[in-house]
Coordinates of C-alpha atoms in Angstrom, one line a residue:
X10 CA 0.0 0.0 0.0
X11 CA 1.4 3.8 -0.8
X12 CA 0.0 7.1 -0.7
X13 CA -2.7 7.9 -2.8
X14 CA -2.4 10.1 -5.6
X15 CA -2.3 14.3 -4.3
X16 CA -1.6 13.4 -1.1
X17 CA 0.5 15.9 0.3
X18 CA 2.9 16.8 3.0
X19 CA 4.4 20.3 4.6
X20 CA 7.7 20.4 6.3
X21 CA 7.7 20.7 10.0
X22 CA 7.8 24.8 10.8
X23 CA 11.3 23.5 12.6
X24 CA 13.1 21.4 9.6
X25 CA 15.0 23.0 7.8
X26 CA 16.2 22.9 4.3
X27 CA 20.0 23.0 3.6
X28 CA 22.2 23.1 0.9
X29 CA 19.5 24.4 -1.5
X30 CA 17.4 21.6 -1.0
X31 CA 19.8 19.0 -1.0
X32 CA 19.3 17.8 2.6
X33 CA 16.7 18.4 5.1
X34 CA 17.2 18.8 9.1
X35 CA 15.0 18.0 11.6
X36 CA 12.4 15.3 13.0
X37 CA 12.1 13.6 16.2
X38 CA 14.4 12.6 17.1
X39 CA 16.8 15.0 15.1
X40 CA 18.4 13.9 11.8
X41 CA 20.0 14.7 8.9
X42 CA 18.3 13.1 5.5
X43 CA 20.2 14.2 2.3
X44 CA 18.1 14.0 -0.8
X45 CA 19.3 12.4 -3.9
X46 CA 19.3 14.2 -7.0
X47 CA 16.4 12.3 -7.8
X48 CA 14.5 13.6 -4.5
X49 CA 14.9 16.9 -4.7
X50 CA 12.6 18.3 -7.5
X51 CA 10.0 16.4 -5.8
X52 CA 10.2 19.2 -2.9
X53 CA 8.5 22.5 -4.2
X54 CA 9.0 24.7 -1.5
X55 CA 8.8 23.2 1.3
X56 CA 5.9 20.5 0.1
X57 CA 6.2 17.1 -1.5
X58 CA 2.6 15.9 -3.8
X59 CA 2.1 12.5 -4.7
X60 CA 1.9 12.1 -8.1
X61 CA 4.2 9.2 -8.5
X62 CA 6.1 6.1 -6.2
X63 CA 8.9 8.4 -5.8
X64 CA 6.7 11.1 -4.6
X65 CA 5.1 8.2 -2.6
X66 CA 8.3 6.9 -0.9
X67 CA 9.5 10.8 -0.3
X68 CA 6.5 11.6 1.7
X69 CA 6.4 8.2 3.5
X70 CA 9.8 8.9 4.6
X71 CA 9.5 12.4 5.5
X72 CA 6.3 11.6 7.6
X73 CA 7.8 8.8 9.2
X74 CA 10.6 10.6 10.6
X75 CA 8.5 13.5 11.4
X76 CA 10.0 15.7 9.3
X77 CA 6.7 16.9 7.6
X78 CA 3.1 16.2 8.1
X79 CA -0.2 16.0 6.2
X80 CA -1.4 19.2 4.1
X81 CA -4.5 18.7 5.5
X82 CA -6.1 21.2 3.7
X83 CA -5.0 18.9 0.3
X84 CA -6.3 15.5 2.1
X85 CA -8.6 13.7 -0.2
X86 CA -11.7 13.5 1.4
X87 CA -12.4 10.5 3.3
X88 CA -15.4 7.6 3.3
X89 CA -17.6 8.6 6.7
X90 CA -18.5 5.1 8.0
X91 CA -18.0 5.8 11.7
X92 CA -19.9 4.9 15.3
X93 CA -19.7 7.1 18.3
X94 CA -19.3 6.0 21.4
X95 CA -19.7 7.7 24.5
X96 CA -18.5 6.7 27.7
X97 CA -21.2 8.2 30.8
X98 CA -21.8 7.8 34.2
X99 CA -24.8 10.0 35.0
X100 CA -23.5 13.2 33.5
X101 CA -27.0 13.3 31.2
X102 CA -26.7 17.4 31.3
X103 CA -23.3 17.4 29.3
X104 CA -24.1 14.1 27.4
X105 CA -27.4 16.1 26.2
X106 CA -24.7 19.1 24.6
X107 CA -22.3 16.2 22.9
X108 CA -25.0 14.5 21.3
X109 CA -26.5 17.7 20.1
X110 CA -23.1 18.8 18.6
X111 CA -23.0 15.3 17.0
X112 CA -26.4 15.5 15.4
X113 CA -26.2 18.8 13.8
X114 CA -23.3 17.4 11.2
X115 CA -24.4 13.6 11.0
X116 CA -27.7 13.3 12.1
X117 CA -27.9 9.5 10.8
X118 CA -24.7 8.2 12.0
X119 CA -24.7 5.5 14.8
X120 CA -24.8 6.5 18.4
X121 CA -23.5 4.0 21.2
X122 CA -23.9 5.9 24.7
X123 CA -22.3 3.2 26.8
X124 CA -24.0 3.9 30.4
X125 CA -21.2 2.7 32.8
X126 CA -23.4 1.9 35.8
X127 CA -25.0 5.2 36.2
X128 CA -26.9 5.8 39.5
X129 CA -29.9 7.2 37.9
X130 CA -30.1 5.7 34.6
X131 CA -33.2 7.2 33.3
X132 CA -31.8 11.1 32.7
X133 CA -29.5 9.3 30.8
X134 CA -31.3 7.0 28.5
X135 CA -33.8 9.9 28.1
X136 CA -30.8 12.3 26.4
X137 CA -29.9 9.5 24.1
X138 CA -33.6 8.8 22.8
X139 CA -33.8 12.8 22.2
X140 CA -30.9 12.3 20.1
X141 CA -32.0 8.8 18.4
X142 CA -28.8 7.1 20.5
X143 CA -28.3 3.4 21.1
X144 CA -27.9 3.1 25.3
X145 CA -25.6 -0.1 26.0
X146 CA -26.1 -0.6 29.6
X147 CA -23.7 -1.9 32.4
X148 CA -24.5 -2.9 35.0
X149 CA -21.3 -3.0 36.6
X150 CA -19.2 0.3 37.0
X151 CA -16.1 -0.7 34.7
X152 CA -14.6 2.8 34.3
X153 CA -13.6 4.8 30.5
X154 CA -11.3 1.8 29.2
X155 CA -13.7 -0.9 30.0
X156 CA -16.9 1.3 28.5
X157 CA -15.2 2.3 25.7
X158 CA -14.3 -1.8 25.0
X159 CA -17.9 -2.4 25.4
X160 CA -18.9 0.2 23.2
X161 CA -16.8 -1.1 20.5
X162 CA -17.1 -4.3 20.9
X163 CA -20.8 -3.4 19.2
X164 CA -19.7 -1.0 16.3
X165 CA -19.2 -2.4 12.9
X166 CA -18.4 0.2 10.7
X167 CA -14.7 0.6 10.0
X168 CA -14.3 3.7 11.9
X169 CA -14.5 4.4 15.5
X170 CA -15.2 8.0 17.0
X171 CA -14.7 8.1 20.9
X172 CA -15.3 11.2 22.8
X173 CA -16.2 12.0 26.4
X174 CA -19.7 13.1 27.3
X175 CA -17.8 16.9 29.0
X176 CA -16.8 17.0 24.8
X177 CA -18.7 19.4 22.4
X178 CA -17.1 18.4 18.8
X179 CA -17.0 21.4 16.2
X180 CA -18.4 20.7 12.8
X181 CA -15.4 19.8 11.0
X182 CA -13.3 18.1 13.8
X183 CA -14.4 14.2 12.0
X184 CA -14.2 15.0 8.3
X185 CA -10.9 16.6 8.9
X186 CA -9.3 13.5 10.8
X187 CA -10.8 11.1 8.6
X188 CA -8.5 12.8 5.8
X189 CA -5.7 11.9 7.4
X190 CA -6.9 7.7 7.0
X191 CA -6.5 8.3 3.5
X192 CA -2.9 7.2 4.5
X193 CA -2.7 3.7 4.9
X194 CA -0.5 3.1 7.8
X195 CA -2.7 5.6 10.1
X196 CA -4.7 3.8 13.0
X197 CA -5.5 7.2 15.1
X198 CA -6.3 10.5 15.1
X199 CA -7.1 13.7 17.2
X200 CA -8.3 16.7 17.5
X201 CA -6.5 19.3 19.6
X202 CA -8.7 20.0 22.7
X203 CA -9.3 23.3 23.8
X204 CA -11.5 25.1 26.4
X205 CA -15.4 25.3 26.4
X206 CA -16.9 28.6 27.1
X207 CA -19.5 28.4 30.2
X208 CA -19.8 29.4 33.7
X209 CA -16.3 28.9 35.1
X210 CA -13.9 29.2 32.6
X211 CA -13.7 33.1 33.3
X212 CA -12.2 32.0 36.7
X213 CA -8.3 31.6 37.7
X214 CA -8.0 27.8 37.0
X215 CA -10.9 28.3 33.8
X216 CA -8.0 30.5 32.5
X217 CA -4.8 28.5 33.1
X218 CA -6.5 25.2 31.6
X219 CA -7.2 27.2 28.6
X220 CA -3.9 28.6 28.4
X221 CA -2.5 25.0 29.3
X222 CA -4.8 22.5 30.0
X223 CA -3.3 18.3 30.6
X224 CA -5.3 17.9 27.4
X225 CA -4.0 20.2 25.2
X226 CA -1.0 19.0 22.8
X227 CA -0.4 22.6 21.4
X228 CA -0.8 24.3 18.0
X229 CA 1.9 21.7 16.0
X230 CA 0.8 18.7 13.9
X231 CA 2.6 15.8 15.3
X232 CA 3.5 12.3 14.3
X233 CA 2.5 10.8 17.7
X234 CA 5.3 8.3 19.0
X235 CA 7.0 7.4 22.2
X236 CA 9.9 9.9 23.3
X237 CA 8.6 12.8 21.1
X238 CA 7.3 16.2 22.2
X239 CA 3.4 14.7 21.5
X240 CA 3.9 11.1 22.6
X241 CA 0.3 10.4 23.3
X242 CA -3.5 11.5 22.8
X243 CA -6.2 12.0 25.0
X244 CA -9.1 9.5 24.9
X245 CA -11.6 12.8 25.5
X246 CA -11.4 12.6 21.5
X247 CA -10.1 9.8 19.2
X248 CA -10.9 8.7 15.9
X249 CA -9.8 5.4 14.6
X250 CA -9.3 2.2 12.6
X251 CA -11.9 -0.2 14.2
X252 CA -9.6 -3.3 13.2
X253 CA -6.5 -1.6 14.6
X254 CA -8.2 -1.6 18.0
X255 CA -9.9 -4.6 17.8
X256 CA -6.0 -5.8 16.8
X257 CA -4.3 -4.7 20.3
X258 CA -7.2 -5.6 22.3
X259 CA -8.7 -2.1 22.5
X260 CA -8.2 -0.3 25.8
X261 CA -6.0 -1.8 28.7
X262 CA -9.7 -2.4 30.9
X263 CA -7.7 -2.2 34.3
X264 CA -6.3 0.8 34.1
X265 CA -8.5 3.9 35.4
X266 CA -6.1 6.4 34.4
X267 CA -3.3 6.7 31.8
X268 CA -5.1 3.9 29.2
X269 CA -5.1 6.0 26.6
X270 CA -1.1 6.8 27.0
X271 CA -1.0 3.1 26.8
X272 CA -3.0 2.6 23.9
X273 CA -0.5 5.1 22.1
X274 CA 1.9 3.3 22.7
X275 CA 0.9 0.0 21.7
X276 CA -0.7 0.8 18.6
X277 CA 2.7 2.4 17.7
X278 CA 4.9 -0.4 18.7
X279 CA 2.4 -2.8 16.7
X280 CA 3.0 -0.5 14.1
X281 CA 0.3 1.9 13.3
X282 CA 0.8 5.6 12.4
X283 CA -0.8 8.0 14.8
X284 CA -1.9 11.6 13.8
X285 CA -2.3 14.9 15.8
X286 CA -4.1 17.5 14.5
X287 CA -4.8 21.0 15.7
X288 CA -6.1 22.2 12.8
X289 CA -9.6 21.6 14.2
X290 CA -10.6 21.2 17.5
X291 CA -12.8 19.9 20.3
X292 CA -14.1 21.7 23.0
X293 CA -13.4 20.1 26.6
X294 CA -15.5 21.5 29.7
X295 CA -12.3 22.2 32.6
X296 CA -12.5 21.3 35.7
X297 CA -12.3 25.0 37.6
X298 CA -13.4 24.1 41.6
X299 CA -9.9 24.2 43.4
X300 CA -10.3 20.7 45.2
X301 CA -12.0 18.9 41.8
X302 CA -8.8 20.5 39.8
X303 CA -6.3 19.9 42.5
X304 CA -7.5 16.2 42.5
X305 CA -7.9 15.5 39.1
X306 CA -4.1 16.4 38.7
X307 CA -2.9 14.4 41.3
X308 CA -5.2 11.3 39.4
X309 CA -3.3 12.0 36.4
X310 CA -0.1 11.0 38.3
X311 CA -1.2 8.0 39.7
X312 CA -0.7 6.4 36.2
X313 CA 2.5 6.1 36.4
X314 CA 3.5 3.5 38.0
X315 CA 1.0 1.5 35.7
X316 CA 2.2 2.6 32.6
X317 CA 5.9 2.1 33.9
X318 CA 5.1 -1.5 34.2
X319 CA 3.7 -1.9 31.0
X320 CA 6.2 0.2 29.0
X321 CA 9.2 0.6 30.8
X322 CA 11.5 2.0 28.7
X323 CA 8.9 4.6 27.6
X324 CA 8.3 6.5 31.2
X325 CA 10.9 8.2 32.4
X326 CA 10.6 11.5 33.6
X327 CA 13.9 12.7 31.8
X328 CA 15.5 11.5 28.6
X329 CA 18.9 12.8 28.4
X330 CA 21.8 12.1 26.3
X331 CA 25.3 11.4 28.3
X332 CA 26.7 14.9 27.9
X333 CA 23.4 16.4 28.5
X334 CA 23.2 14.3 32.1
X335 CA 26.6 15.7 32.7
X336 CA 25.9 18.9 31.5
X337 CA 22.6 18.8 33.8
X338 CA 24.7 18.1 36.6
X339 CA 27.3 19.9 36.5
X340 CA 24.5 23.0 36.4
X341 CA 23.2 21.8 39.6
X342 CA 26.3 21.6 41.1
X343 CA 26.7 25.0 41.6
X344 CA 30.6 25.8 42.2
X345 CA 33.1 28.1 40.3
X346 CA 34.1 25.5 37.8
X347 CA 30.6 24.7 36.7
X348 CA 30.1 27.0 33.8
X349 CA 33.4 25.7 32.4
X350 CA 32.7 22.5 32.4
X351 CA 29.5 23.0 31.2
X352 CA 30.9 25.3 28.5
X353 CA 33.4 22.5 27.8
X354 CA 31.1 20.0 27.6
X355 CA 28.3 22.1 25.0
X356 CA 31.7 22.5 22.9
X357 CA 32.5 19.0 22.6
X358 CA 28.9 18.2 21.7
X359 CA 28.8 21.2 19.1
X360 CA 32.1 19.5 17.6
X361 CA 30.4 16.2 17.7
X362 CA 27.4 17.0 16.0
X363 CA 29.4 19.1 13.6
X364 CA 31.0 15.4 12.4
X365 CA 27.5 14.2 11.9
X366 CA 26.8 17.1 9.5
X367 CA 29.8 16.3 7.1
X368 CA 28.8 17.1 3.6
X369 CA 26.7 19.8 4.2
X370 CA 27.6 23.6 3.5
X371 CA 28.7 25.4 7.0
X372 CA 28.0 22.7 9.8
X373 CA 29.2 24.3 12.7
X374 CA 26.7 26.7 12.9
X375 CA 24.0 24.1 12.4
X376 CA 25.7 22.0 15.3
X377 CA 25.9 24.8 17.1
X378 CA 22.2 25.2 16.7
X379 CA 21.3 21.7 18.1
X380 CA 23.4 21.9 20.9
X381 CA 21.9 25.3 22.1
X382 CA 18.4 23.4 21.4
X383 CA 19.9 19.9 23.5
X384 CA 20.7 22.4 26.0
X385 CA 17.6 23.9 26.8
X386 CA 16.1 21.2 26.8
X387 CA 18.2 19.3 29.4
X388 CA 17.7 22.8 31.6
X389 CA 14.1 22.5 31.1
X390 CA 14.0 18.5 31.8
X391 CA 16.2 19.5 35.2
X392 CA 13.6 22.2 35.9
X393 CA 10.6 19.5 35.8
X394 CA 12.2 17.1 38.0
X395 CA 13.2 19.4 40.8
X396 CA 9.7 21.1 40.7
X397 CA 7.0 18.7 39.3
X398 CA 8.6 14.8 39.6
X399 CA 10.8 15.2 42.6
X400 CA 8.9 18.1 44.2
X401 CA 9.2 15.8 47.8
X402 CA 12.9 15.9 47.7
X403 CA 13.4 18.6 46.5
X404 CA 11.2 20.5 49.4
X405 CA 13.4 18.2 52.1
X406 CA 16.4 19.3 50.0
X407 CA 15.9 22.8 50.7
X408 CA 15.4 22.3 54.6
X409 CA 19.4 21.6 54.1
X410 CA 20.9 23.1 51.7
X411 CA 21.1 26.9 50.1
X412 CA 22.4 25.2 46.7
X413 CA 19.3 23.5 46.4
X414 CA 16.9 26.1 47.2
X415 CA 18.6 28.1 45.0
X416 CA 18.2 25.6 42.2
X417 CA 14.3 25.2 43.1
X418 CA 14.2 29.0 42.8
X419 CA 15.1 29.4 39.6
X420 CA 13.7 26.4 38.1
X421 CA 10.3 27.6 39.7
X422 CA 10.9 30.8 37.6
X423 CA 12.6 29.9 34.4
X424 CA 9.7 27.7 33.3
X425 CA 7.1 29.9 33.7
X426 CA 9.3 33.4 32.5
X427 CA 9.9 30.9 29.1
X428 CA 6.1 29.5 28.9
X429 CA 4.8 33.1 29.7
X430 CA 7.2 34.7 26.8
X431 CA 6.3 31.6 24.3
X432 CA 2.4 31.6 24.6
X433 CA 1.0 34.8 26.8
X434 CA -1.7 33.1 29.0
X435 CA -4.7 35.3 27.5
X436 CA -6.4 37.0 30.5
X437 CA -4.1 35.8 33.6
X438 CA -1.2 37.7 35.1
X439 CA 2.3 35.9 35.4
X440 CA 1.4 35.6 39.1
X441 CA -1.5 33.9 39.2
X442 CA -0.3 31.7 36.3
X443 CA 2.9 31.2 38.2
X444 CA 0.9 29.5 41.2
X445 CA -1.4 27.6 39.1
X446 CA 1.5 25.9 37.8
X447 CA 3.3 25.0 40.8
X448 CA 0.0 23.8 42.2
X449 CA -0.3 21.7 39.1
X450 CA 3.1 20.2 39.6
X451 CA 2.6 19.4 43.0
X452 CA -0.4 17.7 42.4
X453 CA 1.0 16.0 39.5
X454 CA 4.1 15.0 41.6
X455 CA 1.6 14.1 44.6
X456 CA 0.2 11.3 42.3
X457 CA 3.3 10.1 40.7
X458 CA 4.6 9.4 44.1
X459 CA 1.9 7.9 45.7
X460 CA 1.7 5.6 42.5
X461 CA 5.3 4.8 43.0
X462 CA 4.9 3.9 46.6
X463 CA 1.6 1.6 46.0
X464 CA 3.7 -0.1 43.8
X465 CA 6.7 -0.2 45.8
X466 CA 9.0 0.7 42.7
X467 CA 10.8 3.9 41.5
X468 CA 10.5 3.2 37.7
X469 CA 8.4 6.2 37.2
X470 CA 11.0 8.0 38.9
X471 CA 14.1 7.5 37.3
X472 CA 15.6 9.3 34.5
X473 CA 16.9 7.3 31.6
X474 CA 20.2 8.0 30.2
X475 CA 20.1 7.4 26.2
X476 CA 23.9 5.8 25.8
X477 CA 23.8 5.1 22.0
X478 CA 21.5 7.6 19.8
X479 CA 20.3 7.1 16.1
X480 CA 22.5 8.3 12.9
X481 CA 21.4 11.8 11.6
X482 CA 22.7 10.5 8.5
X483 CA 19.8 9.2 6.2
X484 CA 19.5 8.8 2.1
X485 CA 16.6 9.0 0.0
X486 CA 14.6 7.6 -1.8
X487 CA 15.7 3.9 -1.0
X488 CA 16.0 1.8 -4.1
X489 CA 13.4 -1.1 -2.5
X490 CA 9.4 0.0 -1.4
X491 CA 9.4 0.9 2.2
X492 CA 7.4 -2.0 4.0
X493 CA 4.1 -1.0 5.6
X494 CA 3.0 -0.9 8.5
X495 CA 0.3 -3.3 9.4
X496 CA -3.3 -2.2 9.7
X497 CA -3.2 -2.5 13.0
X498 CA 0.3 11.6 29.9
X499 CA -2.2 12.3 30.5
X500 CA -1.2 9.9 33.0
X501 CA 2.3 10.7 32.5
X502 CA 4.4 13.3 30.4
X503 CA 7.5 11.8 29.1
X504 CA 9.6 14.6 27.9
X505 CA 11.0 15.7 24.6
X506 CA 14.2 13.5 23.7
X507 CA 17.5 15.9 23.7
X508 CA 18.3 16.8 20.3
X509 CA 21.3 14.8 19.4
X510 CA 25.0 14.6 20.7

């Protein structure tokens, strides 16, 4: 199977195109891919049509590696053969709004309103029959993973649509996802979820979960894999393959939180290509009461032991290259010889990375580039452990230690001074912003802990230290076809991997 003809694909906004054209640099994780002569007239700008196999191969490759993603706006359009399913306990109100949002696009589509042992089940079998809904009742509470299996355990149609009854889908949010099936080797797609307007989102929490809500993946397409800036997708809105799930087993039923992260990330390893896309939307009521919030965070965290069990190389807290870990700790540290060696050691990674780039006009500056990037993002990974993940020792650390309080100081600043400058929270002062976030780390950091001590492991706490990392060096096109994929935090937040060193 290949692309279809006028598919197309935009570079990422960060790749960038060297040597007029003749190699391209970016992706997750960072790499170097040098087009062959016969590549390059295939990229116009910076986008690559279909309108042959080489074309085919070219975008493959370049979506694979994340180095561009779907012109969405060029998608063929798609086949609409899709159930809804709705996982609800009770909630009839908010159910009543999805299924009204759902109806005024596709009034004839099927409706599965799984009612996960509701206390009053009538309210909710009453908003489904408004809204010509099929109720599958259970009569034992199973929780979103096991309501969502039993929902589509009773769809046959070859595309699945879950969404959470606090959801309100835009008009376009399905037709535009189900563009992006039109590539074979995608099992999964999202929206990105944003805030819905109502009666509390004009408060201090209603603002800083629009400005950066646990849902919200950001304003970037993604390729959605493991160790990547958008690693996972929440399960308040999904639209797949109904054989890929059925494939994997659908959701992990055991898991209350974090079985979506998990789902990610065994569709992926099975596989399947998973798309994020922000180019439409779906509106997500916040939680805004302080103790709701504060809870819900610290729920979030209590995945990760969990997911650390079932995908242990995929949870760490930090990903750092060698030198970065160095680099990170030398930082910490604190004494006179620490900017130095930390200068020392960004050098020799700048000169290493500069070997990788051979061949291309003026590496050093490039490689200079990536280390600068590596670098901030080790600070930034450093900054999350001492004030989200390792909040707990961190506050006994500073009982003891100036160095350490200083550290927690400026980490507890830097993030927000960077978030703040990158993406202005619209309608809340630094101040307020600044406190919602710690309060989010700590109840983040509550959960993770408490996770971690039920389970009597640190696995969710421990950094992972990447010894070997993948060439940057890559060719294309490849003589052979490409082999195809088979048709297959919230919980936790794995970070960005360091670009490479």
């Amino acid at each position: 199977m290949t692309l279809p003809h006028g598919f197309a694909v935009v570079l990422d906004r960060h790749t960038r195109v060297l040597d007029g054209g003749r190699a391209l640099l970016g992706g997750q994780p960072t790499r170097l891919l040098r087009l062959t002569p016969r590549a390059r007239p295939l990229l116009t700008g910076r986008t690559v049509r279909v309108h042959d196999r080489a074309g085919a191969l070219l975008a493959d490759r370049l979506l694979a590696t994340g180095l561009a993603h779907p012109l969405v706006t060029a998608l063929p359009p798609h086949r609409r053969d899709v159930t809804y399913v709705i996982p609800v306990r009770d909630r009839a109100a908010p159910l009543d709004r999805l299924l009204a949002s759902i109806r005024a696009t596709t009034p004839d589509a099927p409706v599965l309103v799984v009612d996960d042992a509701s206390h009053d089940p009538a309210p909710v079998a009453a908003a489904a029959a408004r809204h010509h809904a099929r109720v599958v009742p259970l009569t034992a509470n199973l929780g979103p993973a096991g309501a969502r299996n039993a929902g589509l355990r009773q769809v046959t149609t070859p595309y699945v649509v879950f969404a959470d009854s606090d959801i309100v889908l835009a008009p376009d949010t399905v037709d535009v996802l189900l563009r992006h099936f039109a590539d074979p080797a995608v099992v999964m797609a999202a929206p990105r979820i944003t805030g819905l307007p109502g009666p509390g989102a004009d408060r201090w929490l209603g603002r800083y979960e629009n400005a950066r809500s646990s849902l919200d993946l950001g304003r970037d397409p993604a390729t959605v894999r493991t160790g990547s800036p958008v690693s996972w997708l929440p399960a308040a809105c999904l639209l797949a393959r109904t054989d890929a799930l059925t494939e994997v087993g659908g959701f992990d039923a055991g898991m209350r939180v974090g079985e979506d992260v998990d789902l990610c990330w065994r569709l992926t390893a099975a596989g399947g290509r998973i798309r994020y896309e922000p180019a439409v939307h779906a509106a997500h009521e916040h939680r805004t009461d302080p103790t709701d919030w504060f809870l819900r965070k610290a729920a979030y965290g209590t995945g990760a032991h969990p997911l650390a069990r079932r995908h242990p190389d995929n949870i760490a807290p930090a990903v750092l290259a060698p030198w970065s870990a160095a680099l990170l700790g030398t930082v910490l540290a604190q004494r006179r010889w620490s900017l130095p060696v930390a200068g020392g050691l960004a050098a020799v990674a700048t000169l290493r990375n500069a070997r990788k780039l051979r061949g291309i006009e003026r590496p050093l500056p490039h490689a200079a580039r990536l280390t600068a990037l590596g670098t901030l993002a080790t600070l930034t990974q450093g900054a999350a452990l001492l004030t989200r993940h390792w909040w707990p020792l961190t506050a006994v650390g500073c009982l003891a230690s100036r160095r350490v309080r200083r550290a927690a100081a400026v980490a507890a600043v830097a993030d927000v001074a960077l978030e703040v400058l990158g993406s202005p929270p619209s309608g809340l002062d630094p101040v307020r912003y600044a406190a919602a976030r710690r309060l989010d780390d700590l109840a983040y950091g509550s959960g993770v802990w408490l996770s971690a001590l039920k389970g009597r492991s640190t696995a969710a706490l421990r950094p992972r230290i990447v010894l070997r990392t993948r060439r940057t060096r890559r060719t294309h096109p490849p003589r052979p076809p490409l082999p195809r994929p088979p048709a297959a935090h919230r919980a936790a937040e794995p970070p960005p991997r360091t670009p490479a060193a």
